[in-house]
mmCIF file with all atom_site columns, C-alpha atoms in Angstrom:
data_model
loop_
_atom_site.group_PDB
_atom_site.id
_atom_site.type_symbol
_atom_site.label_atom_id
_atom_site.label_alt_id
_atom_site.label_comp_id
_atom_site.label_asym_id
_atom_site.label_entity_id
_atom_site.label_seq_id
_atom_site.pdbx_PDB_ins_code
_atom_site.Cartn_x
_atom_site.Cartn_y
_atom_site.Cartn_z
_atom_site.occupancy
_atom_site.B_iso_or_equiv
_atom_site.pdbx_formal_charge
_atom_site.auth_seq_id
_atom_site.auth_comp_id
_atom_site.auth_asym_id
_atom_site.auth_atom_id
_atom_site.pdbx_PDB_model_num
ATOM 1   C CA . MET X 1 1   ? -32.511 2.338   -19.538 1.00 50.00 ? 1   MET X CA 1
ATOM 2   C CA . ILE X 1 2   ? -32.968 3.240   -23.085 1.00 57.00 ? 2   ILE X CA 1
ATOM 3   C CA . ALA X 1 3   ? -32.752 0.342   -25.711 1.00 57.00 ? 3   ALA X CA 1
ATOM 4   C CA . GLY X 1 4   ? -29.107 0.036   -26.566 1.00 59.00 ? 4   GLY X CA 1
ATOM 5   C CA . VAL X 1 5   ? -27.748 3.023   -24.279 1.00 61.00 ? 5   VAL X CA 1
ATOM 6   C CA . GLU X 1 6   ? -25.847 1.951   -21.570 1.00 73.00 ? 6   GLU X CA 1
ATOM 7   C CA . THR X 1 7   ? -25.965 3.835   -18.442 1.00 86.00 ? 7   THR X CA 1
ATOM 8   C CA . VAL X 1 8   ? -22.937 6.017   -16.840 1.00 81.00 ? 8   VAL X CA 1
ATOM 9   C CA . GLY X 1 9   ? -23.188 4.039   -14.056 1.00 82.00 ? 9   GLY X CA 1
ATOM 10  C CA . GLY X 1 10  ? -22.956 0.677   -15.787 1.00 86.00 ? 10  GLY X CA 1
ATOM 11  C CA . ALA X 1 11  ? -20.385 1.672   -17.898 1.00 84.00 ? 11  ALA X CA 1
ATOM 12  C CA . LYS X 1 12  ? -19.028 2.603   -14.373 1.00 85.00 ? 12  LYS X CA 1
ATOM 13  C CA . ALA X 1 13  ? -19.169 -1.251  -13.123 1.00 88.00 ? 13  ALA X CA 1
ATOM 14  C CA . ARG X 1 14  ? -17.843 -2.587  -16.543 1.00 89.00 ? 14  ARG X CA 1
ATOM 15  C CA . VAL X 1 15  ? -14.882 -0.704  -16.046 1.00 87.00 ? 15  VAL X CA 1
ATOM 16  C CA . ARG X 1 16  ? -14.711 -1.551  -12.336 1.00 87.00 ? 16  ARG X CA 1
ATOM 17  C CA . ALA X 1 17  ? -15.121 -5.062  -13.059 1.00 91.00 ? 17  ALA X CA 1
ATOM 18  C CA . ARG X 1 18  ? -12.423 -5.028  -15.703 1.00 90.00 ? 18  ARG X CA 1
ATOM 19  C CA . VAL X 1 19  ? -9.614  -3.003  -13.611 1.00 85.00 ? 19  VAL X CA 1
ATOM 20  C CA . LEU X 1 20  ? -10.524 -5.456  -10.010 1.00 87.00 ? 20  LEU X CA 1
ATOM 21  C CA . ALA X 1 21  ? -10.351 -7.944  -12.388 1.00 90.00 ? 21  ALA X CA 1
ATOM 22  C CA . ALA X 1 22  ? -6.555  -7.414  -13.607 1.00 87.00 ? 22  ALA X CA 1
ATOM 23  C CA . ARG X 1 23  ? -5.406  -6.484  -10.793 1.00 85.00 ? 23  ARG X CA 1
ATOM 24  C CA . ARG X 1 24  ? -6.389  -9.516  -8.914  1.00 90.00 ? 24  ARG X CA 1
ATOM 25  C CA . ALA X 1 25  ? -3.960  -11.197 -12.189 1.00 89.00 ? 25  ALA X CA 1
ATOM 26  C CA . ALA X 1 26  ? -1.155  -8.884  -12.197 1.00 86.00 ? 26  ALA X CA 1
ATOM 27  C CA . SER X 1 27  ? 1.845   -11.016 -11.309 1.00 90.00 ? 27  SER X CA 1
ATOM 28  C CA . ALA X 1 28  ? 3.514   -10.138 -7.944  1.00 89.00 ? 28  ALA X CA 1
ATOM 29  C CA . GLU X 1 29  ? 6.423   -8.600  -9.980  1.00 92.00 ? 29  GLU X CA 1
ATOM 30  C CA . GLN X 1 30  ? 3.530   -6.383  -11.373 1.00 90.00 ? 30  GLN X CA 1
ATOM 31  C CA . ARG X 1 31  ? 2.493   -5.550  -8.182  1.00 89.00 ? 31  ARG X CA 1
ATOM 32  C CA . SER X 1 32  ? 6.231   -4.681  -7.340  1.00 91.00 ? 32  SER X CA 1
ATOM 33  C CA . SER X 1 33  ? 6.912   -2.414  -9.762  1.00 91.00 ? 33  SER X CA 1
ATOM 34  C CA . ALA X 1 34  ? 2.843   -0.637  -9.157  1.00 88.00 ? 34  ALA X CA 1
ATOM 35  C CA . ALA X 1 35  ? 4.357   0.083   -5.565  1.00 90.00 ? 35  ALA X CA 1
ATOM 36  C CA . GLU X 1 36  ? 7.291   1.584   -6.775  1.00 93.00 ? 36  GLU X CA 1
ATOM 37  C CA . GLN X 1 37  ? 6.025   3.426   -9.316  1.00 91.00 ? 37  GLN X CA 1
ATOM 38  C CA . LEU X 1 38  ? 3.431   4.883   -6.638  1.00 89.00 ? 38  LEU X CA 1
ATOM 39  C CA . THR X 1 39  ? 5.446   5.861   -4.352  1.00 94.00 ? 39  THR X CA 1
ATOM 40  C CA . ARG X 1 40  ? 8.033   7.347   -6.493  1.00 94.00 ? 40  ARG X CA 1
ATOM 41  C CA . SER X 1 41  ? 5.593   9.649   -7.594  1.00 91.00 ? 41  SER X CA 1
ATOM 42  C CA . VAL X 1 42  ? 4.205   10.446  -5.335  1.00 93.00 ? 42  VAL X CA 1
ATOM 43  C CA . LEU X 1 43  ? 7.464   11.305  -3.396  1.00 95.00 ? 43  LEU X CA 1
ATOM 44  C CA . ASP X 1 44  ? 8.159   13.603  -6.399  1.00 94.00 ? 44  ASP X CA 1
ATOM 45  C CA . LEU X 1 45  ? 5.778   15.831  -6.695  1.00 94.00 ? 45  LEU X CA 1
ATOM 46  C CA . PRO X 1 46  ? 7.255   19.656  -4.720  1.00 95.00 ? 46  PRO X CA 1
ATOM 47  C CA . VAL X 1 47  ? 4.308   19.442  -2.799  1.00 95.00 ? 47  VAL X CA 1
ATOM 48  C CA . VAL X 1 48  ? 4.966   16.301  -1.173  1.00 95.00 ? 48  VAL X CA 1
ATOM 49  C CA . GLU X 1 49  ? 8.164   17.179  -0.608  1.00 94.00 ? 49  GLU X CA 1
ATOM 50  C CA . ALA X 1 50  ? 7.251   20.316  1.126   1.00 95.00 ? 50  ALA X CA 1
ATOM 51  C CA . ALA X 1 51  ? 4.492   18.716  3.378   1.00 96.00 ? 51  ALA X CA 1
ATOM 52  C CA . ARG X 1 52  ? 4.763   19.302  7.439   1.00 97.00 ? 52  ARG X CA 1
ATOM 53  C CA . CYS X 1 53  ? 1.634   16.876  7.687   1.00 98.00 ? 53  CYS X CA 1
ATOM 54  C CA . ALA X 1 54  ? 0.326   14.540  5.248   1.00 97.00 ? 54  ALA X CA 1
ATOM 55  C CA . ALA X 1 55  ? -3.053  12.051  4.809   1.00 97.00 ? 55  ALA X CA 1
ATOM 56  C CA . ALA X 1 56  ? -2.346  8.745   3.506   1.00 94.00 ? 56  ALA X CA 1
ATOM 57  C CA . TYR X 1 57  ? -3.936  5.283   3.088   1.00 91.00 ? 57  TYR X CA 1
ATOM 58  C CA . VAL X 1 58  ? -2.779  2.204   4.199   1.00 91.00 ? 58  VAL X CA 1
ATOM 59  C CA . SER X 1 59  ? -3.016  -0.908  1.177   1.00 89.00 ? 59  SER X CA 1
ATOM 60  C CA . PHE X 1 60  ? -4.998  -3.815  1.408   1.00 85.00 ? 60  PHE X CA 1
ATOM 61  C CA . GLY X 1 61  ? -5.683  -6.921  -0.839  1.00 83.00 ? 61  GLY X CA 1
ATOM 62  C CA . THR X 1 62  ? -4.365  -6.139  -4.428  1.00 85.00 ? 62  THR X CA 1
ATOM 63  C CA . GLU X 1 63  ? -4.029  -2.529  -4.240  1.00 86.00 ? 63  GLU X CA 1
ATOM 64  C CA . PRO X 1 64  ? 0.050   -1.274  -4.911  1.00 87.00 ? 64  PRO X CA 1
ATOM 65  C CA . SER X 1 65  ? 1.427   -1.159  -1.415  1.00 90.00 ? 65  SER X CA 1
ATOM 66  C CA . THR X 1 66  ? 2.005   2.402   0.161   1.00 92.00 ? 66  THR X CA 1
ATOM 67  C CA . ALA X 1 67  ? 4.336   0.879   2.665   1.00 91.00 ? 67  ALA X CA 1
ATOM 68  C CA . GLU X 1 68  ? 7.342   2.137   1.040   1.00 94.00 ? 68  GLU X CA 1
ATOM 69  C CA . LEU X 1 69  ? 5.060   5.208   0.789   1.00 95.00 ? 69  LEU X CA 1
ATOM 70  C CA . LEU X 1 70  ? 4.307   5.430   4.133   1.00 94.00 ? 70  LEU X CA 1
ATOM 71  C CA . ARG X 1 71  ? 8.281   4.699   5.393   1.00 94.00 ? 71  ARG X CA 1
ATOM 72  C CA . VAL X 1 72  ? 10.331  7.452   3.363   1.00 95.00 ? 72  VAL X CA 1
ATOM 73  C CA . MET X 1 73  ? 7.014   9.890   4.479   1.00 95.00 ? 73  MET X CA 1
ATOM 74  C CA . ARG X 1 74  ? 8.034   8.838   8.173   1.00 94.00 ? 74  ARG X CA 1
ATOM 75  C CA . SER X 1 75  ? 11.410  9.581   7.899   1.00 94.00 ? 75  SER X CA 1
ATOM 76  C CA . ARG X 1 76  ? 11.077  12.782  6.076   1.00 94.00 ? 76  ARG X CA 1
ATOM 77  C CA . GLY X 1 77  ? 9.180   13.484  9.394   1.00 95.00 ? 77  GLY X CA 1
ATOM 78  C CA . VAL X 1 78  ? 5.909   14.123  8.043   1.00 96.00 ? 78  VAL X CA 1
ATOM 79  C CA . ARG X 1 79  ? 3.024   13.784  10.677  1.00 96.00 ? 79  ARG X CA 1
ATOM 80  C CA . LEU X 1 80  ? 1.255   10.798  8.818   1.00 96.00 ? 80  LEU X CA 1
ATOM 81  C CA . LEU X 1 81  ? -2.527  10.511  9.260   1.00 96.00 ? 81  LEU X CA 1
ATOM 82  C CA . VAL X 1 82  ? -3.969  7.694   8.195   1.00 94.00 ? 82  VAL X CA 1
ATOM 83  C CA . PRO X 1 83  ? -8.018  7.077   7.806   1.00 93.00 ? 83  PRO X CA 1
ATOM 84  C CA . VAL X 1 84  ? -9.653  4.681   10.205  1.00 92.00 ? 84  VAL X CA 1
ATOM 85  C CA . LEU X 1 85  ? -13.555 3.284   8.907   1.00 90.00 ? 85  LEU X CA 1
ATOM 86  C CA . ARG X 1 86  ? -16.107 3.921   11.373  1.00 90.00 ? 86  ARG X CA 1
ATOM 87  C CA . GLU X 1 87  ? -19.079 1.861   12.230  1.00 88.00 ? 87  GLU X CA 1
ATOM 88  C CA . ASP X 1 88  ? -21.413 4.554   10.027  1.00 91.00 ? 88  ASP X CA 1
ATOM 89  C CA . LEU X 1 89  ? -19.037 4.008   7.061   1.00 89.00 ? 89  LEU X CA 1
ATOM 90  C CA . ASP X 1 90  ? -17.812 8.374   7.687   1.00 90.00 ? 90  ASP X CA 1
ATOM 91  C CA . LEU X 1 91  ? -13.451 8.196   8.053   1.00 92.00 ? 91  LEU X CA 1
ATOM 92  C CA . ASP X 1 92  ? -12.215 9.079   10.725  1.00 94.00 ? 92  ASP X CA 1
ATOM 93  C CA . TRP X 1 93  ? -7.700  9.234   11.402  1.00 96.00 ? 93  TRP X CA 1
ATOM 94  C CA . ALA X 1 94  ? -5.262  8.484   13.629  1.00 95.00 ? 94  ALA X CA 1
ATOM 95  C CA . ILE X 1 95  ? -1.834  8.635   13.609  1.00 95.00 ? 95  ILE X CA 1
ATOM 96  C CA . TYR X 1 96  ? 0.386   6.340   11.068  1.00 94.00 ? 96  TYR X CA 1
ATOM 97  C CA . ASP X 1 97  ? 3.993   5.652   13.453  1.00 87.00 ? 97  ASP X CA 1
ATOM 98  C CA . GLU X 1 98  ? 5.265   2.338   12.242  1.00 79.00 ? 98  GLU X CA 1
ATOM 99  C CA . PRO X 1 99  ? 3.347   -1.361  10.786  1.00 74.00 ? 99  PRO X CA 1
ATOM 100 C CA . HIS X 1 100 ? 3.768   -3.468  13.697  1.00 76.00 ? 100 HIS X CA 1
ATOM 101 C CA . LEU X 1 101 ? 1.878   -0.677  15.454  1.00 79.00 ? 101 LEU X CA 1
ATOM 102 C CA . LEU X 1 102 ? -1.295  -1.089  13.350  1.00 84.00 ? 102 LEU X CA 1
ATOM 103 C CA . SER X 1 103 ? -4.019  -3.721  13.694  1.00 84.00 ? 103 SER X CA 1
ATOM 104 C CA . GLN X 1 104 ? -6.915  -5.483  11.508  1.00 85.00 ? 104 GLN X CA 1
ATOM 105 C CA . GLY X 1 105 ? -10.282 -2.981  11.970  1.00 81.00 ? 105 GLY X CA 1
ATOM 106 C CA . ALA X 1 106 ? -13.334 -2.893  9.581   1.00 73.00 ? 106 ALA X CA 1
ATOM 107 C CA . ARG X 1 107 ? -13.832 -5.012  6.691   1.00 79.00 ? 107 ARG X CA 1
ATOM 108 C CA . GLY X 1 108 ? -10.188 -5.984  7.053   1.00 81.00 ? 108 GLY X CA 1
ATOM 109 C CA . LEU X 1 109 ? -8.211  -2.365  6.981   1.00 84.00 ? 109 LEU X CA 1
ATOM 110 C CA . LEU X 1 110 ? -5.397  -1.851  8.817   1.00 86.00 ? 110 LEU X CA 1
ATOM 111 C CA . GLU X 1 111 ? -5.788  0.916   11.036  1.00 88.00 ? 111 GLU X CA 1
ATOM 112 C CA . PRO X 1 112 ? -3.286  2.285   13.819  1.00 89.00 ? 112 PRO X CA 1
ATOM 113 C CA . THR X 1 113 ? -4.467  1.577   17.413  1.00 87.00 ? 113 THR X CA 1
ATOM 114 C CA . GLY X 1 114 ? -3.690  4.803   19.056  1.00 88.00 ? 114 GLY X CA 1
ATOM 115 C CA . PRO X 1 115 ? -6.228  6.953   19.739  1.00 93.00 ? 115 PRO X CA 1
ATOM 116 C CA . ARG X 1 116 ? -8.566  8.529   17.054  1.00 94.00 ? 116 ARG X CA 1
ATOM 117 C CA . LEU X 1 117 ? -8.286  11.965  16.193  1.00 96.00 ? 117 LEU X CA 1
ATOM 118 C CA . GLY X 1 118 ? -11.435 13.146  14.652  1.00 95.00 ? 118 GLY X CA 1
ATOM 119 C CA . VAL X 1 119 ? -13.236 13.176  11.180  1.00 95.00 ? 119 VAL X CA 1
ATOM 120 C CA . ASP X 1 120 ? -11.494 16.850  10.863  1.00 96.00 ? 120 ASP X CA 1
ATOM 121 C CA . ALA X 1 121 ? -7.859  15.826  11.401  1.00 96.00 ? 121 ALA X CA 1
ATOM 122 C CA . VAL X 1 122 ? -7.416  15.292  7.557   1.00 96.00 ? 122 VAL X CA 1
ATOM 123 C CA . ALA X 1 123 ? -7.756  19.184  7.812   1.00 96.00 ? 123 ALA X CA 1
ATOM 124 C CA . GLU X 1 124 ? -4.290  19.350  8.945   1.00 96.00 ? 124 GLU X CA 1
ATOM 125 C CA . ALA X 1 125 ? -3.213  17.854  6.117   1.00 97.00 ? 125 ALA X CA 1
ATOM 126 C CA . ASP X 1 126 ? -0.740  19.571  3.806   1.00 97.00 ? 126 ASP X CA 1
ATOM 127 C CA . VAL X 1 127 ? -0.949  16.631  1.305   1.00 96.00 ? 127 VAL X CA 1
ATOM 128 C CA . VAL X 1 128 ? -4.068  13.975  1.117   1.00 95.00 ? 128 VAL X CA 1
ATOM 129 C CA . VAL X 1 129 ? -2.516  10.709  -1.497  1.00 93.00 ? 129 VAL X CA 1
ATOM 130 C CA . VAL X 1 130 ? -6.482  9.186   -1.984  1.00 89.00 ? 130 VAL X CA 1
ATOM 131 C CA . PRO X 1 131 ? -6.954  5.670   -3.681  1.00 83.00 ? 131 PRO X CA 1
ATOM 132 C CA . ALA X 1 132 ? -8.288  5.424   -6.764  1.00 82.00 ? 132 ALA X CA 1
ATOM 133 C CA . LEU X 1 133 ? -8.531  2.475   -8.706  1.00 78.00 ? 133 LEU X CA 1
ATOM 134 C CA . ALA X 1 134 ? -8.086  3.791   -11.865 1.00 77.00 ? 134 ALA X CA 1
ATOM 135 C CA . VAL X 1 135 ? -6.846  7.329   -13.646 1.00 74.00 ? 135 VAL X CA 1
ATOM 136 C CA . ALA X 1 136 ? -6.897  8.682   -16.874 1.00 72.00 ? 136 ALA X CA 1
ATOM 137 C CA . ARG X 1 137 ? -3.667  11.149  -18.136 1.00 73.00 ? 137 ARG X CA 1
ATOM 138 C CA . ASP X 1 138 ? -6.809  13.840  -17.940 1.00 72.00 ? 138 ASP X CA 1
ATOM 139 C CA . GLY X 1 139 ? -7.494  13.202  -14.182 1.00 62.00 ? 139 GLY X CA 1
#
C-alpha cells in the first residue's frame, strides 16, 4: 500500500464492518420492515412473476427474512431451489418445500433435508435471488 492510499480491499472491509454493525443494531421493527421491503421488491419484478423455477436463499442471523418471500413464491407454484453449502464451500442445491423441513447445516445455515440436486441445478432457474450485504441504486 502506498502511504496514505487505502486499498480497495481495505475500503471494502471498512464498509462491510460498518454495514454489519448497523444491521446488528437494527430493531425488530426495522428488520421486519426490511424483510417486507425485500419481499415486495422481489415479487414485483416481472421476471419473478413469470418464473416457474427460482433459486433463492434461506436467510439467517441479521439478514432480512426471506420466509415470506419463499412462502409467496411457493404459493404461486414456483419450484424453489435453495443452496446447500458443501464441505468445499461450493454450493449444491435442494428443493425448498416448507420451513419445517429445514435443518441446520454447515456454518449454521438452514437447508432442506431432501436430496441434493448437484451444483449445476441452479441453471434450471428462471431467476436467481442473491443475498447481498449492501447494494447501491446503480447496482
